[in-house]
């Protein structure tokens, strides 16, 4: 059974920083594309950033220049370094990954989310 577990959320003041982690565990053949999404209260879940297995990245315009996505393939772990945080970054942040379970089977997985609150 495959799990994605996020960590690193919390309360931070505007202008501060946080680093989120997402660890994939279980019977994994390989981890393909990974990404961070966020959902604020009453709003839809939006893409924050994605990263391919070879390290190519893509960011939402709202976080470009402030957030950095990275991954450690040896540890099946993805990170999101968030700097210069703003109150509008407040949301539940979700980890997503396309995980290959065998040479013939790939499934899409979500973590349970971690709360990020930016407030003074």
PDB file of C-alpha atoms in Angstrom:
ATOM      1  CA  UNK A   1       0.000   0.000   0.000  1.00  0.00           C
ATOM      2  CA  UNK A   2       1.373   3.390  -1.021  1.00  0.00           C
ATOM      3  CA  UNK A   3       1.130   6.472   1.164  1.00  0.00           C
ATOM      4  CA  UNK A   4       2.067  10.113   0.742  1.00  0.00           C
ATOM      5  CA  UNK A   5       2.684  11.938   3.998  1.00  0.00           C
ATOM      6  CA  UNK A   6       3.147  15.699   4.180  1.00  0.00           C
ATOM      7  CA  UNK A   7       4.885  17.553   6.993  1.00  0.00           C
ATOM      8  CA  UNK A   8       6.236  20.991   7.784  1.00  0.00           C
ATOM      9  CA  UNK A   9       3.103  23.110   7.840  1.00  0.00           C
ATOM     10  CA  UNK A  10       2.312  25.585  10.586  1.00  0.00           C
ATOM     11  CA  UNK A  11       1.717  29.199  11.531  1.00  0.00           C
ATOM     12  CA  UNK A  12       4.138  31.816  10.227  1.00  0.00           C
ATOM     13  CA  UNK A  13       4.149  35.600  10.070  1.00  0.00           C
ATOM     14  CA  UNK A  14       3.969  37.436   6.750  1.00  0.00           C
ATOM     15  CA  UNK A  15       7.392  37.539   5.148  1.00  0.00           C
ATOM     16  CA  UNK A  16       8.440  34.333   6.868  1.00  0.00           C
ATOM     17  CA  UNK A  17       9.436  30.947   5.478  1.00  0.00           C
ATOM     18  CA  UNK A  18       8.363  27.334   5.746  1.00  0.00           C
ATOM     19  CA  UNK A  19       9.594  24.109   4.195  1.00  0.00           C
ATOM     20  CA  UNK A  20       7.117  21.374   3.381  1.00  0.00           C
ATOM     21  CA  UNK A  21       8.062  17.752   2.835  1.00  0.00           C
ATOM     22  CA  UNK A  22       6.197  14.907   1.191  1.00  0.00           C
ATOM     23  CA  UNK A  23       7.428  11.354   1.627  1.00  0.00           C
ATOM     24  CA  UNK A  24       6.163   8.458  -0.463  1.00  0.00           C
ATOM     25  CA  UNK A  25       6.286   4.996   1.083  1.00  0.00           C
ATOM     26  CA  UNK A  26       5.083   1.494   0.329  1.00  0.00           C
ATOM     27  CA  UNK A  27       5.500  -0.885  -2.572  1.00  0.00           C
ATOM     28  CA  UNK A  28       6.897   1.601  -5.071  1.00  0.00           C
ATOM     29  CA  UNK A  29       8.475   0.699  -8.395  1.00  0.00           C
ATOM     30  CA  UNK A  30       9.258   4.328  -9.220  1.00  0.00           C
ATOM     31  CA  UNK A  31       7.908   7.822  -8.572  1.00  0.00           C
ATOM     32  CA  UNK A  32       7.159   9.872 -11.663  1.00  0.00           C
ATOM     33  CA  UNK A  33       5.768  13.424 -11.666  1.00  0.00           C
ATOM     34  CA  UNK A  34       5.125  14.998  -8.262  1.00  0.00           C
ATOM     35  CA  UNK A  35       3.417  18.213  -7.303  1.00  0.00           C
ATOM     36  CA  UNK A  36       2.082  20.505  -4.617  1.00  0.00           C
ATOM     37  CA  UNK A  37      -1.470  21.824  -4.653  1.00  0.00           C
ATOM     38  CA  UNK A  38      -3.303  24.040  -2.198  1.00  0.00           C
ATOM     39  CA  UNK A  39      -6.867  24.710  -1.216  1.00  0.00           C
ATOM     40  CA  UNK A  40      -8.046  27.735   0.721  1.00  0.00           C
ATOM     41  CA  UNK A  41     -11.408  27.688   2.544  1.00  0.00           C
ATOM     42  CA  UNK A  42     -14.286  27.970   0.092  1.00  0.00           C
ATOM     43  CA  UNK A  43     -12.021  27.752  -2.935  1.00  0.00           C
ATOM     44  CA  UNK A  44     -10.984  25.068  -5.397  1.00  0.00           C
ATOM     45  CA  UNK A  45      -7.748  23.134  -5.164  1.00  0.00           C
ATOM     46  CA  UNK A  46      -5.085  24.877  -7.235  1.00  0.00           C
ATOM     47  CA  UNK A  47      -1.710  23.847  -8.564  1.00  0.00           C
ATOM     48  CA  UNK A  48       1.276  25.379  -6.772  1.00  0.00           C
ATOM     49  CA  UNK A  49       4.241  23.642  -8.401  1.00  0.00           C
ATOM     50  CA  UNK A  50       5.185  20.413 -10.128  1.00  0.00           C
ATOM     51  CA  UNK A  51       8.429  18.545 -10.695  1.00  0.00           C
ATOM     52  CA  UNK A  52       9.224  15.677 -13.032  1.00  0.00           C
ATOM     53  CA  UNK A  53      11.445  12.729 -12.187  1.00  0.00           C
ATOM     54  CA  UNK A  54      14.349  14.399 -14.005  1.00  0.00           C
ATOM     55  CA  UNK A  55      13.865  17.680 -12.141  1.00  0.00           C
ATOM     56  CA  UNK A  56      11.941  19.875 -14.568  1.00  0.00           C
ATOM     57  CA  UNK A  57       9.748  22.308 -12.652  1.00  0.00           C
ATOM     58  CA  UNK A  58       6.646  24.414 -13.201  1.00  0.00           C
ATOM     59  CA  UNK A  59       5.134  27.043 -10.919  1.00  0.00           C
ATOM     60  CA  UNK A  60       1.889  28.930 -10.543  1.00  0.00           C
ATOM     61  CA  UNK A  61       2.397  32.612 -11.351  1.00  0.00           C
ATOM     62  CA  UNK A  62       1.393  33.555  -7.814  1.00  0.00           C
ATOM     63  CA  UNK A  63       4.382  31.755  -6.266  1.00  0.00           C
ATOM     64  CA  UNK A  64       7.116  32.248  -8.893  1.00  0.00           C
ATOM     65  CA  UNK A  65      10.246  33.683  -7.348  1.00  0.00           C
ATOM     66  CA  UNK A  66       9.096  32.869  -3.798  1.00  0.00           C
ATOM     67  CA  UNK A  67       8.605  29.086  -3.749  1.00  0.00           C
ATOM     68  CA  UNK A  68      11.045  26.383  -4.824  1.00  0.00           C
ATOM     69  CA  UNK A  69      10.077  22.771  -5.460  1.00  0.00           C
ATOM     70  CA  UNK A  70      12.679  20.010  -5.277  1.00  0.00           C
ATOM     71  CA  UNK A  71      12.928  16.275  -4.761  1.00  0.00           C
ATOM     72  CA  UNK A  72      15.259  13.561  -3.544  1.00  0.00           C
ATOM     73  CA  UNK A  73      14.633  10.534  -5.745  1.00  0.00           C
ATOM     74  CA  UNK A  74      16.693   8.250  -3.516  1.00  0.00           C
ATOM     75  CA  UNK A  75      14.346   9.028  -0.619  1.00  0.00           C
ATOM     76  CA  UNK A  76      11.117   9.280  -2.679  1.00  0.00           C
ATOM     77  CA  UNK A  77      10.650  12.673  -1.058  1.00  0.00           C
ATOM     78  CA  UNK A  78       9.583  16.048  -2.417  1.00  0.00           C
ATOM     79  CA  UNK A  79      10.020  19.455  -0.838  1.00  0.00           C
ATOM     80  CA  UNK A  80       8.527  22.914  -1.132  1.00  0.00           C
ATOM     81  CA  UNK A  81      10.603  25.803   0.188  1.00  0.00           C
ATOM     82  CA  UNK A  82       8.267  28.743   0.703  1.00  0.00           C
ATOM     83  CA  UNK A  83       9.788  32.182   1.255  1.00  0.00           C
ATOM     84  CA  UNK A  84       8.316  35.659   1.601  1.00  0.00           C
ATOM     85  CA  UNK A  85       4.999  34.157   2.613  1.00  0.00           C
ATOM     86  CA  UNK A  86       1.848  36.225   2.270  1.00  0.00           C
ATOM     87  CA  UNK A  87      -1.544  35.901   3.995  1.00  0.00           C
ATOM     88  CA  UNK A  88      -3.016  34.777   0.668  1.00  0.00           C
ATOM     89  CA  UNK A  89      -0.741  31.719   0.795  1.00  0.00           C
ATOM     90  CA  UNK A  90      -2.847  30.428   3.686  1.00  0.00           C
ATOM     91  CA  UNK A  91      -4.312  27.069   2.674  1.00  0.00           C
ATOM     92  CA  UNK A  92      -4.125  23.337   3.115  1.00  0.00           C
ATOM     93  CA  UNK A  93      -1.218  22.128   1.008  1.00  0.00           C
ATOM     94  CA  UNK A  94      -1.535  18.721  -0.641  1.00  0.00           C
ATOM     95  CA  UNK A  95       1.121  16.460  -2.105  1.00  0.00           C
ATOM     96  CA  UNK A  96       0.375  14.615  -5.335  1.00  0.00           C
ATOM     97  CA  UNK A  97       2.394  11.946  -7.113  1.00  0.00           C
ATOM     98  CA  UNK A  98       2.140   9.590 -10.043  1.00  0.00           C
ATOM     99  CA  UNK A  99       3.594   6.375  -8.670  1.00  0.00           C
ATOM    100  CA  UNK A 100       4.508   3.378 -10.729  1.00  0.00           C
ATOM    101  CA  UNK A 101       3.623   0.201  -8.861  1.00  0.00           C
ATOM    102  CA  UNK A 102       5.036  -2.125 -11.496  1.00  0.00           C
ATOM    103  CA  UNK A 103       6.269  -1.984 -15.090  1.00  0.00           C
ATOM    104  CA  UNK A 104       2.633  -1.970 -16.235  1.00  0.00           C
ATOM    105  CA  UNK A 105       0.702  -0.089 -13.539  1.00  0.00           C
ATOM    106  CA  UNK A 106       0.757   3.562 -12.493  1.00  0.00           C
ATOM    107  CA  UNK A 107      -1.625   5.208 -10.004  1.00  0.00           C
ATOM    108  CA  UNK A 108      -2.214   8.781  -8.914  1.00  0.00           C
ATOM    109  CA  UNK A 109      -1.946   9.448  -5.162  1.00  0.00           C
ATOM    110  CA  UNK A 110      -2.759  12.338  -2.828  1.00  0.00           C
ATOM    111  CA  UNK A 111      -1.577  13.074   0.671  1.00  0.00           C
ATOM    112  CA  UNK A 112      -3.944  14.176   3.428  1.00  0.00           C
ATOM    113  CA  UNK A 113      -2.656  17.722   3.459  1.00  0.00           C
ATOM    114  CA  UNK A 114      -0.829  20.037   5.827  1.00  0.00           C
ATOM    115  CA  UNK A 115      -2.146  23.398   7.002  1.00  0.00           C
ATOM    116  CA  UNK A 116      -0.150  26.539   6.276  1.00  0.00           C
ATOM    117  CA  UNK A 117      -1.358  29.716   7.970  1.00  0.00           C
ATOM    118  CA  UNK A 118       0.287  33.072   7.291  1.00  0.00           C
ATOM    119  CA  UNK A 119      -0.850  35.629   9.830  1.00  0.00           C
ATOM    120  CA  UNK A 120       0.505  38.258  12.185  1.00  0.00           C
TER     121      UNK A 120
END
